[in-house]
Short mmCIF file of C-alpha atoms (C1' of nucleotides) in Angstrom, two decimals:
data_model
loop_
_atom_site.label_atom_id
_atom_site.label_comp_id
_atom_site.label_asym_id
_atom_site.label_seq_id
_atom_site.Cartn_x
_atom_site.Cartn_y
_atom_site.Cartn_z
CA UNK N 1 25.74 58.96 60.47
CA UNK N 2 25.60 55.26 61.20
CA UNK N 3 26.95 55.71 64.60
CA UNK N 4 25.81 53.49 67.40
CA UNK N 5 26.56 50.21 67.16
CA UNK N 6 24.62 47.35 69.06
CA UNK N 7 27.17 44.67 68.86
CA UNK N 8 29.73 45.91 72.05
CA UNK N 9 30.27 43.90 75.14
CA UNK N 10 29.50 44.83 78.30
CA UNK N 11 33.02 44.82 78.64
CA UNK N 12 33.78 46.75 75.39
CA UNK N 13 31.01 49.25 76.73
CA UNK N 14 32.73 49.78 79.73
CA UNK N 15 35.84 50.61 78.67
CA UNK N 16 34.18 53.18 75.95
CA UNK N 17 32.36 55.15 78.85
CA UNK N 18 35.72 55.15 80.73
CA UNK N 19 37.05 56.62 77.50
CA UNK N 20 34.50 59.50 77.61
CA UNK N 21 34.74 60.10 80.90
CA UNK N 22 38.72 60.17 81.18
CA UNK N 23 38.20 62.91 77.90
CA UNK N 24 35.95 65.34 80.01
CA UNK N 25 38.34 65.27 82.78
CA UNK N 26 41.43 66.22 80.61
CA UNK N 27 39.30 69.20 78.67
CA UNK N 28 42.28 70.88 76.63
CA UNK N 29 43.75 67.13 75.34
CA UNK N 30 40.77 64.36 75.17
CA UNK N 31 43.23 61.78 75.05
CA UNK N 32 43.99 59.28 77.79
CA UNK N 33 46.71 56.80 78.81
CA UNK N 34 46.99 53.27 79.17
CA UNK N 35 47.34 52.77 83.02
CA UNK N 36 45.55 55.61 83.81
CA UNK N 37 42.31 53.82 82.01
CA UNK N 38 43.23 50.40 83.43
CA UNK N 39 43.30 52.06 87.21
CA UNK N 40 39.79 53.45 86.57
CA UNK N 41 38.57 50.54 85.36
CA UNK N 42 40.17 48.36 88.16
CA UNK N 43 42.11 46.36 85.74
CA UNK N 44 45.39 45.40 84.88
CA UNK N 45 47.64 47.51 82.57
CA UNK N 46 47.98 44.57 80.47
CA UNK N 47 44.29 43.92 80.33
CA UNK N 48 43.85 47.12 78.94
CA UNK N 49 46.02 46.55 76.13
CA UNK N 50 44.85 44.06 75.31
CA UNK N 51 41.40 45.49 74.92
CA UNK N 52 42.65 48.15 72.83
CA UNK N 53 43.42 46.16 70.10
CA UNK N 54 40.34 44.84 69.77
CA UNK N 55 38.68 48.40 70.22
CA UNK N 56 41.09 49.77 67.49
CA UNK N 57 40.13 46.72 64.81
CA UNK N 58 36.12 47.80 65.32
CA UNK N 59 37.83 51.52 64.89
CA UNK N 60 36.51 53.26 68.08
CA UNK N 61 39.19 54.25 69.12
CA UNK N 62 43.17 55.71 67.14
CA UNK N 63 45.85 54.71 68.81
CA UNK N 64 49.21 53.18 68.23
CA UNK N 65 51.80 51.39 70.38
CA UNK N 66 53.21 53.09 73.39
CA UNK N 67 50.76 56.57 71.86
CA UNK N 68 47.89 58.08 73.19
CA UNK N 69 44.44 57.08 73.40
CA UNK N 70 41.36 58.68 71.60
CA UNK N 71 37.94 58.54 71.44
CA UNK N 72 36.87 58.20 67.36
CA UNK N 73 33.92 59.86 66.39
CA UNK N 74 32.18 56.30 66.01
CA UNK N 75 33.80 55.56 69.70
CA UNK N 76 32.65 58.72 71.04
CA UNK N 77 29.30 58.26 70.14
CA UNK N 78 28.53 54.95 71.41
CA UNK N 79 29.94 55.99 74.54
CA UNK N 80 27.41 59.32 75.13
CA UNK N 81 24.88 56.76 74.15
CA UNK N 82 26.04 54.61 77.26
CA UNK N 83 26.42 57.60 79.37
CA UNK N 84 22.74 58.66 78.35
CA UNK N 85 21.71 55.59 79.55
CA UNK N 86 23.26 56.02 82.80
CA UNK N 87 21.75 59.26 83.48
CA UNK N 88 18.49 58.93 82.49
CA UNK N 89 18.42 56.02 84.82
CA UNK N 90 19.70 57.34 87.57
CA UNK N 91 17.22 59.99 87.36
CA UNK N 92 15.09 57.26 87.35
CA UNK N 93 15.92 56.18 90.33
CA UNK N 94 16.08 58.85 92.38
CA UNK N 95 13.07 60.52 91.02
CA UNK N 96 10.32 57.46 90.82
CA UNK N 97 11.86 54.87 93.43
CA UNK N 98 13.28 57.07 95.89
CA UNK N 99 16.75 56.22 95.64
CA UNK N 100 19.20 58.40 97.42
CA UNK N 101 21.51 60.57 95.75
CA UNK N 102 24.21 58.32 96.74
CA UNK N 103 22.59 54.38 96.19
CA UNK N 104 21.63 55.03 92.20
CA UNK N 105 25.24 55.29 90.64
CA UNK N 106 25.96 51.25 91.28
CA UNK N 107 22.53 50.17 90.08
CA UNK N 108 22.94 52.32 86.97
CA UNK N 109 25.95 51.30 85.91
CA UNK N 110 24.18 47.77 85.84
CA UNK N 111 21.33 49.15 84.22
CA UNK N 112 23.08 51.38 81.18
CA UNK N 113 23.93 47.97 79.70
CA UNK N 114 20.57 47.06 79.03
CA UNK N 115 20.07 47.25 74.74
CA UNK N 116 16.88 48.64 73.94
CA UNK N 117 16.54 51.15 71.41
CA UNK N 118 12.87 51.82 72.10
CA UNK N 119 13.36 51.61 76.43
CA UNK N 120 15.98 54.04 76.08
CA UNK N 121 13.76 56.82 74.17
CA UNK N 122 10.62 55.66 76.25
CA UNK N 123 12.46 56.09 79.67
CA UNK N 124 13.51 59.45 78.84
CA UNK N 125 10.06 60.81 77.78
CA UNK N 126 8.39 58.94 80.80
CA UNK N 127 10.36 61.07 83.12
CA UNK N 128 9.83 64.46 80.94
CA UNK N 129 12.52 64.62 78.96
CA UNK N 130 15.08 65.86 82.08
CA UNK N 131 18.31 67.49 81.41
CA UNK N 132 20.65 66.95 84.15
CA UNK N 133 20.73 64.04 86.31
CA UNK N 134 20.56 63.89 90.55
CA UNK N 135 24.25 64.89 90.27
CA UNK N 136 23.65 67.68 88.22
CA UNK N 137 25.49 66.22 85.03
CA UNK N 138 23.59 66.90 82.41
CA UNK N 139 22.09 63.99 80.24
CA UNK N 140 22.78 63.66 76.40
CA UNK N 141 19.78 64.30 73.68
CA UNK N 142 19.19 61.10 71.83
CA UNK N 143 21.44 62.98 68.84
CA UNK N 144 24.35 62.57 71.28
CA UNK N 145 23.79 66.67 72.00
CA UNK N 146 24.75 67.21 75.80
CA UNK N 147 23.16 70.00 77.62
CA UNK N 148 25.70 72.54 79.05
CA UNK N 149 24.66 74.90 81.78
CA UNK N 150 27.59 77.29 83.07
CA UNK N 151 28.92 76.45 86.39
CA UNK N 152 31.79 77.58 88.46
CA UNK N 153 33.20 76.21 91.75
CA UNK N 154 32.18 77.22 95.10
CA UNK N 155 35.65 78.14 95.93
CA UNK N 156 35.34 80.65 92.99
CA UNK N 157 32.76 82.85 94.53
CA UNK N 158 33.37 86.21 96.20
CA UNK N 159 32.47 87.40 99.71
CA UNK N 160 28.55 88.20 99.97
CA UNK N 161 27.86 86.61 96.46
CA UNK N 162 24.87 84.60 96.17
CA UNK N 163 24.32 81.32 94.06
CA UNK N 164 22.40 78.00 93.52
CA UNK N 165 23.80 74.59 93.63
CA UNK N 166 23.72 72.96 90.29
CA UNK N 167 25.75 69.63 90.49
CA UNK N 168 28.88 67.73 92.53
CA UNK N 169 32.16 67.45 91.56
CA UNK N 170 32.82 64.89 93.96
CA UNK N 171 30.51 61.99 93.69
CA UNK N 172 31.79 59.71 96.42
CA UNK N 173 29.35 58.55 98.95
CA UNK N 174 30.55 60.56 101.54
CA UNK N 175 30.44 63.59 100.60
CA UNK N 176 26.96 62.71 99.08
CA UNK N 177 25.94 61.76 102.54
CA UNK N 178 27.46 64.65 104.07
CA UNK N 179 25.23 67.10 101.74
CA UNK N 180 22.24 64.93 102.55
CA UNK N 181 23.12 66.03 106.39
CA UNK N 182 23.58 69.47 105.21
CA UNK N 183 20.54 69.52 103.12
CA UNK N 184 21.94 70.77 100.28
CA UNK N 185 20.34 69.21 96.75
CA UNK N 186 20.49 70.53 93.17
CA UNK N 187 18.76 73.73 93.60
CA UNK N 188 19.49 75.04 97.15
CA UNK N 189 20.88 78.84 97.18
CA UNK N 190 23.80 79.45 99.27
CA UNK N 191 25.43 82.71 100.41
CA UNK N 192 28.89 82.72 101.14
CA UNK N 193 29.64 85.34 104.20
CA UNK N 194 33.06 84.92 104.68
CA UNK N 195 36.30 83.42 102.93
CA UNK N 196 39.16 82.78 105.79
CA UNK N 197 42.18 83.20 103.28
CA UNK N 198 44.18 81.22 105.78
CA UNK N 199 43.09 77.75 104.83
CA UNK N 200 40.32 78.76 101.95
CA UNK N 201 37.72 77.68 104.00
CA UNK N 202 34.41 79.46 103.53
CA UNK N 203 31.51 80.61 105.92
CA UNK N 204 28.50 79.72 104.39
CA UNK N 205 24.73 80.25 104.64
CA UNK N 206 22.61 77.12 103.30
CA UNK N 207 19.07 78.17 102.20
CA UNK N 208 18.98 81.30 104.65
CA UNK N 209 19.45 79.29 107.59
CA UNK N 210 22.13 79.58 110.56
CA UNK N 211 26.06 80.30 109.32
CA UNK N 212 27.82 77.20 108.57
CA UNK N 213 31.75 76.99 107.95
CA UNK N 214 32.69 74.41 105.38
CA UNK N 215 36.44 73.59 104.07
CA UNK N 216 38.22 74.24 100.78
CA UNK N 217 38.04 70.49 99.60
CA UNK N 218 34.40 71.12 100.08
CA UNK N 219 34.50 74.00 98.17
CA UNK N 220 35.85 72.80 95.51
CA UNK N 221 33.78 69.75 95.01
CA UNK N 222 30.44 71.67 94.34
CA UNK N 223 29.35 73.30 91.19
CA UNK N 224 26.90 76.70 91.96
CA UNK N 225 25.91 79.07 89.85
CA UNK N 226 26.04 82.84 89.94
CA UNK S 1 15.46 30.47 105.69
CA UNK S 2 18.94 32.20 103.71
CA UNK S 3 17.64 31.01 100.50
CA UNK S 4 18.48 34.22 97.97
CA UNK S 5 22.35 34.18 97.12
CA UNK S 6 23.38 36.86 94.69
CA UNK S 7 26.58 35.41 94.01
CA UNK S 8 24.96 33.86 90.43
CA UNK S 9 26.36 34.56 87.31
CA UNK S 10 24.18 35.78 84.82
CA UNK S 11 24.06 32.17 83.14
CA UNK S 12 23.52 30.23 86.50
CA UNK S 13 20.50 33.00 86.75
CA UNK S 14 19.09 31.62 83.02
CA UNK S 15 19.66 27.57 84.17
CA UNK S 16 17.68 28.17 87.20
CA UNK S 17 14.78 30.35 85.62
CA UNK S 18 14.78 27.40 82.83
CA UNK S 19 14.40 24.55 85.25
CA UNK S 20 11.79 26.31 87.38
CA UNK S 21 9.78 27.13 84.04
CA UNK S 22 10.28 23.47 83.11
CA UNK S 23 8.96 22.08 86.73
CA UNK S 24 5.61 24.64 86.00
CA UNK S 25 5.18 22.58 82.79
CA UNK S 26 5.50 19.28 83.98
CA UNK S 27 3.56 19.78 87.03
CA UNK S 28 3.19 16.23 88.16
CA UNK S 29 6.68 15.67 88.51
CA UNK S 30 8.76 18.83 88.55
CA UNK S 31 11.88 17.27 87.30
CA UNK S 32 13.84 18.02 83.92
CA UNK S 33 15.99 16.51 81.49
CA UNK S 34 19.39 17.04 80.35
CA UNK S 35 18.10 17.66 76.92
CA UNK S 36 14.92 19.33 77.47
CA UNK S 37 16.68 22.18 79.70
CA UNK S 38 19.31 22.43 76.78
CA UNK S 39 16.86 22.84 73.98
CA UNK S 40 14.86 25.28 76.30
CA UNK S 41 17.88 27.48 76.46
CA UNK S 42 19.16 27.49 73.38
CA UNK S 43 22.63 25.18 74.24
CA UNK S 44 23.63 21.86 73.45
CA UNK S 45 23.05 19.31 75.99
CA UNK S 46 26.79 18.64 76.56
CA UNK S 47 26.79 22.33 78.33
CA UNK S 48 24.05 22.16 79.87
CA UNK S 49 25.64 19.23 81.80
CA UNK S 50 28.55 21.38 82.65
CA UNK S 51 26.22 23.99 84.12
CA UNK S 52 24.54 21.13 86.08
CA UNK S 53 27.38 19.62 87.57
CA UNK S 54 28.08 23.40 88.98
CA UNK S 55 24.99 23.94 89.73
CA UNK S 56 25.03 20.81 92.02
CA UNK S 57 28.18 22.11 93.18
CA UNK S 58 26.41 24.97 94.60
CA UNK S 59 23.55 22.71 96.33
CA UNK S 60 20.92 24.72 93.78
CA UNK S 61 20.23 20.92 92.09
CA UNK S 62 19.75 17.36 92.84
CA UNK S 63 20.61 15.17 90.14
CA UNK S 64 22.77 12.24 89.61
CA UNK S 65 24.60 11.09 86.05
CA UNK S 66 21.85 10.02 84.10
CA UNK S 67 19.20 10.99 86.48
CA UNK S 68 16.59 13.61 86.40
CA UNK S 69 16.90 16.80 87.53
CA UNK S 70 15.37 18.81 90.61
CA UNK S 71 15.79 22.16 91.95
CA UNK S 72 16.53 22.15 95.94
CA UNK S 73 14.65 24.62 98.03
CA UNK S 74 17.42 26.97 97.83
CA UNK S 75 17.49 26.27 93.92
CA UNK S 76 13.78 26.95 93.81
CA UNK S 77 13.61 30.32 95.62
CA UNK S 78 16.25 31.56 93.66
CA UNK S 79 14.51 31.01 90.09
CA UNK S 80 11.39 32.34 91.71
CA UNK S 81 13.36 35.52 92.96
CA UNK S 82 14.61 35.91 88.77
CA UNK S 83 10.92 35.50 87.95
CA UNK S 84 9.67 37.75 90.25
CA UNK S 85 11.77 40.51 88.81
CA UNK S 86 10.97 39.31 84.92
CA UNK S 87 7.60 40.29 86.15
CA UNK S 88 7.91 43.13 88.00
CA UNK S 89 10.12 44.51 85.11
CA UNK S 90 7.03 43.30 82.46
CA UNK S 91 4.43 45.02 84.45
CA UNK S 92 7.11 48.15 84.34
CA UNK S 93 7.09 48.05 80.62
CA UNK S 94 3.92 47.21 79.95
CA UNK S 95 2.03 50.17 82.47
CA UNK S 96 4.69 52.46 82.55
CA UNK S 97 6.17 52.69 79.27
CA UNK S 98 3.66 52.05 76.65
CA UNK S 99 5.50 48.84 75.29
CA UNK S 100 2.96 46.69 74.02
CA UNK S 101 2.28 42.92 75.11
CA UNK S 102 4.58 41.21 72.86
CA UNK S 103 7.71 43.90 73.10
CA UNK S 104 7.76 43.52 77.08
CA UNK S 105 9.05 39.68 77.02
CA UNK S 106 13.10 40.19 75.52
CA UNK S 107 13.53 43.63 77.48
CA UNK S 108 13.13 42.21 80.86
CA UNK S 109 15.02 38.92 79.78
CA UNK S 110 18.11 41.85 80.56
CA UNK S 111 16.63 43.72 82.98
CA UNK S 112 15.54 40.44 85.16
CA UNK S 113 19.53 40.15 86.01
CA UNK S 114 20.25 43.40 87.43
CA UNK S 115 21.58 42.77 90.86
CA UNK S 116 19.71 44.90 93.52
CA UNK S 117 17.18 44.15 96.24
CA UNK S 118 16.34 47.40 96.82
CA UNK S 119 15.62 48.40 93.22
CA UNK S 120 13.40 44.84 93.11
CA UNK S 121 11.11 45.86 96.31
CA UNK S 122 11.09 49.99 95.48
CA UNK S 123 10.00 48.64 92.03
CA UNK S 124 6.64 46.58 93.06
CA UNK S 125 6.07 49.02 95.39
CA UNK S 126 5.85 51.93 92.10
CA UNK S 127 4.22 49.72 90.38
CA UNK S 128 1.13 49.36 93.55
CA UNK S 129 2.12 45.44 94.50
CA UNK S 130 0.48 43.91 91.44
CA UNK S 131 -0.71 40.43 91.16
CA UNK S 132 -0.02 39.12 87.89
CA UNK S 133 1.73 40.35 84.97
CA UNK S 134 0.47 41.22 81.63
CA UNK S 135 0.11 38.27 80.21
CA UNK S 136 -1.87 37.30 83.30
CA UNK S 137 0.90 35.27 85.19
CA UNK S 138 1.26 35.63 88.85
CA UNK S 139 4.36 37.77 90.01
CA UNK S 140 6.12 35.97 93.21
CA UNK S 141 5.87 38.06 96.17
CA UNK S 142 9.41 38.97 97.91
CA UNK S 143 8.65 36.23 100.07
CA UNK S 144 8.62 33.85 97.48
CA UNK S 145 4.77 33.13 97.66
CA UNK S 146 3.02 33.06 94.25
CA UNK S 147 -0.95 34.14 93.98
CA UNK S 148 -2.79 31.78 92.31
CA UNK S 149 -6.40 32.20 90.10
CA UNK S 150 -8.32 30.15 89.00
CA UNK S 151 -7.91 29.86 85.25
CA UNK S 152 -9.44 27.13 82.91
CA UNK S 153 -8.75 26.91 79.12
CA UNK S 154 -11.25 29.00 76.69
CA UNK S 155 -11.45 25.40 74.86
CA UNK S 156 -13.23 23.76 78.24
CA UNK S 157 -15.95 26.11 78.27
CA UNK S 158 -19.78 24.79 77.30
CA UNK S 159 -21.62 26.78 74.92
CA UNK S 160 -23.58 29.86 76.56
CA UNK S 161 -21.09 30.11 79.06
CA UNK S 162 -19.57 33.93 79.57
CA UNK S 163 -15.62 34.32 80.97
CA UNK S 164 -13.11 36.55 81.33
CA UNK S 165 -9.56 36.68 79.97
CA UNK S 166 -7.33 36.31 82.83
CA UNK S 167 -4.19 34.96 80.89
CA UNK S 168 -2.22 33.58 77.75
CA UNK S 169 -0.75 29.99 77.71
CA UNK S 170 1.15 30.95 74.51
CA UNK S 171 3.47 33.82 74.91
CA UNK S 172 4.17 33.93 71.46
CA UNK S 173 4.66 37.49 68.96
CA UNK S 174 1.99 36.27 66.36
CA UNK S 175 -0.34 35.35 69.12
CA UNK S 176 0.00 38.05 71.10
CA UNK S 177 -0.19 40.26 67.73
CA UNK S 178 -3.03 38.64 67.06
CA UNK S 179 -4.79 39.14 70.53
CA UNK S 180 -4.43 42.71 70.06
CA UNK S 181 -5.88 42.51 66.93
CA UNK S 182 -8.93 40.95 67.95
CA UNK S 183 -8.51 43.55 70.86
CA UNK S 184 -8.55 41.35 73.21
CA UNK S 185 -6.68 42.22 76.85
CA UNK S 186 -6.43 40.63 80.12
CA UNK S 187 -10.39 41.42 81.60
CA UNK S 188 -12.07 40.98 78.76
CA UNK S 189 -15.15 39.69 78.77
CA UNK S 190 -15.89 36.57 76.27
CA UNK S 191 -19.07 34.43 75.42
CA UNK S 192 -19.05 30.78 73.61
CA UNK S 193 -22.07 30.86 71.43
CA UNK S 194 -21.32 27.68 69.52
CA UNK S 195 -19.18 24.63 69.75
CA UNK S 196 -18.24 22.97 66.25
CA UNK S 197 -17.55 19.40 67.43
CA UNK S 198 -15.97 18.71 63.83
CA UNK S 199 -12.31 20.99 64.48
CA UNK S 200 -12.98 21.91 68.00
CA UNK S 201 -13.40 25.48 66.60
CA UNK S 202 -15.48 28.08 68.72
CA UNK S 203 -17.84 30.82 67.51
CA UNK S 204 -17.67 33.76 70.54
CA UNK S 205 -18.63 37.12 71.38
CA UNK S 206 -15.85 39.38 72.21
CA UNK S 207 -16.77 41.99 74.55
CA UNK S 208 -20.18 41.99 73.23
CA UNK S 209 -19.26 42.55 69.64
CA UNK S 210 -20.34 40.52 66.75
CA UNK S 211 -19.84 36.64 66.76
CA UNK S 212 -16.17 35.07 65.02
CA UNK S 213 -14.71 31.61 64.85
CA UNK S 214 -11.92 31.08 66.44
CA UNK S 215 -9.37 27.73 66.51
CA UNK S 216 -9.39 25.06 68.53
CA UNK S 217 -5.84 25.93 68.82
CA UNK S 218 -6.90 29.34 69.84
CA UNK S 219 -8.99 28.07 72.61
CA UNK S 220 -6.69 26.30 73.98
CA UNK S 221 -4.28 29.50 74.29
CA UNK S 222 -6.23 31.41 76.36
CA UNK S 223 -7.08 31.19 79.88
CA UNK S 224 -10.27 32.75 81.44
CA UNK S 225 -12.43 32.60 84.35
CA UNK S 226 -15.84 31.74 84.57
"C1'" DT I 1 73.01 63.14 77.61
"C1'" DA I 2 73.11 58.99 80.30
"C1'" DT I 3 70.35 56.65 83.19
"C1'" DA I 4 66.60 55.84 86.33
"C1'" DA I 5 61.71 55.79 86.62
"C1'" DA I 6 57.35 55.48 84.57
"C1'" DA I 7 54.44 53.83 81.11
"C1'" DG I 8 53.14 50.32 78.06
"C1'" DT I 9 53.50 45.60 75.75
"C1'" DT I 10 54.05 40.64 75.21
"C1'" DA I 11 53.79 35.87 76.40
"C1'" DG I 12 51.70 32.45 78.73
"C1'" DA I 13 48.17 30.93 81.92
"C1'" DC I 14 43.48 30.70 83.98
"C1'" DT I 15 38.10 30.75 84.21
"C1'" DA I 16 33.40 30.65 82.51
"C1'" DG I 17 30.70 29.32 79.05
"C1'" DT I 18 30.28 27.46 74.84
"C1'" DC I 19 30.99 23.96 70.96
"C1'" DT I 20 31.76 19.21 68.25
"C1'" DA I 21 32.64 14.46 68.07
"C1'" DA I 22 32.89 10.24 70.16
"C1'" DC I 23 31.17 7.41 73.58
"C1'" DA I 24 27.98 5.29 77.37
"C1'" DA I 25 23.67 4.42 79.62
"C1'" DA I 26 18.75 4.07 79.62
"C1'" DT I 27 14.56 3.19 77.30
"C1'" DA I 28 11.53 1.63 73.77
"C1'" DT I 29 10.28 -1.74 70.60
"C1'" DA I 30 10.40 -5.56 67.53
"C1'" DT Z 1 15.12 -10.24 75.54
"C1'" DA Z 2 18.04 -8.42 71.99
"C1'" DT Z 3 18.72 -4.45 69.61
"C1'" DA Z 4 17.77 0.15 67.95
"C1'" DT Z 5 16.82 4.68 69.40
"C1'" DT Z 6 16.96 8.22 72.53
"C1'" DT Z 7 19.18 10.47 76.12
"C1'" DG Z 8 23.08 11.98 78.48
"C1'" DT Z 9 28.35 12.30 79.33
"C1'" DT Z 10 33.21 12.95 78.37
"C1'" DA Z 11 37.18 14.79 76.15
"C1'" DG Z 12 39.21 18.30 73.83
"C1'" DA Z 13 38.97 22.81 71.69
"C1'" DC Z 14 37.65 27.74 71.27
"C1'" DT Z 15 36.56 32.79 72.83
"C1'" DA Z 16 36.37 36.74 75.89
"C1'" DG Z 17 38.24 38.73 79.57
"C1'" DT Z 18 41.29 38.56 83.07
"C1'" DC Z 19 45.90 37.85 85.47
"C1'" DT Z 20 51.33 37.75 86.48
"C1'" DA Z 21 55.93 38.17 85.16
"C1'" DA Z 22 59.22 39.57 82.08
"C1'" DC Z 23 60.36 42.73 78.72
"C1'" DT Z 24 60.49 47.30 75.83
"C1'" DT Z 25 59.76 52.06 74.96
"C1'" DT Z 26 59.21 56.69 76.46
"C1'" DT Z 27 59.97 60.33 79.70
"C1'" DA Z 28 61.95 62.72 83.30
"C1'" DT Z 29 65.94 64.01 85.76
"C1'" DA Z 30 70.50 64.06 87.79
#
DNA sequence: TATAAAAGTTAGACTAGTCTAACAAATATA
DNA sequence: TATATTTGTTAGACTAGTCTAACTTTTATA
């Protein structure tokens, strides 16, 4: 178990959290495709190759020409620890300096790059060990163990069920904002009164206040539980 | 008054935070050499005059071939900007996360670069505006002002005089180690008893305890306060 | 299954920051 | 002041990460 490895890029980091990230979002196959990592790292396709060489010689990642991409155990590892990082600062910054839920993603991604074994470990104890982050995503252990919680969509619920918000789907800055003006956070209950089958819209009730009708896209971007 | 420009790369950031070190040192005259900016960061002088030809480029230095160089205003309130977040981030460290006087120095070397104006001002504001950092140097306000104290060396005292620490002159591990040994902190209270003319040595009382000889070179490492 | 479209690779070029080796200017000193 | 030493510059090369343009392989589909 010699895992995480100090001597990446910020670069070579980057591209190993895209990695991850791509994996989680295709559950059944962890694997991910050439383009499809260069457009969500804003690079060329060519780029990308290139980097996979070089991420294939420090064996991070399997892959051969025109194949598939995938995480190795080594690669997968280094990129939870980047990911940890992320979190735990991003908790960071929401909880102590009062970011927003929508200003800490940028300065964390700056932040996770910082190598420090011992700021790392101290970070996560100052803030008391948390779990999940402001999103909701939950924040791997320091053995690369990531908390699970069980979550369905909002979209999934029935009429008159009752649930708590546990994280977004959707992290883009508007509909961050927009929950903000909704005052929905991690935590608020919501009861859904009504589902119009016509356009899967849903009538909602945000912490026992006043009905509220909110769209299926909206539905679908946030995580409750039951 | 548009002094801060965050379009500096993260080397630019290290030339300009060496040369306003480097005009601290040689307070007189606040210029620097080709040479003596290379050694101080670790390059060979033949880059460091690349860097300086871009840096003029960008109206950050004056300088001329051969010439000394001198940060411009602009220059200047950029490197104190970098400093003022080494600081902040020390402080951060140092109070927040139990790292101990001579860890604090290499871990905000990264975090000093992290782009973010917000996360600068939210940060001094956690951390209750301090003053001075712990090694006892002054941490630029966000207008650029530094506070000054004060400070003369240990080695100037007379004997019977009493002081307290206020800061280090030598930043160094096995100083700093051996300040903590001696348990000696920013605040703490010191007495000469005895001047041996024949080293420059010093016999003091640390915090009232019993008397020990310390080095010339050790007096002249420590700054106090009458 | 032949071919068009999509996905991925290669080659060659560019930038920022670094180096070494050779050279030029400034300064110190005999 | 002539020369040796120190200081600083230039030229050319290298690496990491990026690009564009041309090419190749895979896949989807008519």
């Amino acid at each position: 178990m010699f895992y995480i490895c100090s001597m990446l890029s910020y670069t070579e980091e980057n591209y190993l959290k895209a990695l991850l990230k791509l994996s989680f979002q295709n559950e059944d196959k962890p694997e991910a495709g050439t383009n499809e990592m260069a457009a969500y790292l804003g690079v060329k396709p060519a780029t990308a190759t290139d980097m996979l060489k070089k991420l294939k010689e420090k064996e991070l990642v399997t892959y051969k020409k025109y194949g598939k991409i995938l995480l190795t155990e080594t690669g997968k590892q280094n990129g939870i620890a980047i990911l940890r990082k992320h979190r735990l600062w991003e908790t960071f910054l929401y909880e102590k300096l009062d970011f927003s839920w929508d200003e800490v993603h940028e300065v964390a991604e700056q932040l996770e790059h910082i190598q420090s074994a011992k700021l790392v470990d101290k970070l996560e104890e100052f803030l008391n060990f948390p779990e999940f982050d402001p999103h909701g995503d939950p924040i791997p252990k320091a053995n690369g163990e990531i908390p699970t919680i069980d979550k369905i969509l909002l979209s999934e619920l029935k009429e008159n069920e009752l649930c708590k918000v546990v994280a977004v789907k959707d992290t883009s800055t508007v509909f961050l904002q927009y929950l903000e003006k909704l005052r929905i956070t991690i935590g608020t209950p919501i009861k859904v009164l009504e589902r119009i089958d016509f356009d899967g819209s849903l009538s909602i009730q945000i912490a026992g206040e006043e009905a509220r009708n909110v769209s299926m896209k909206f539905a679908e971007s946030l995580f409750v539980k039951r």
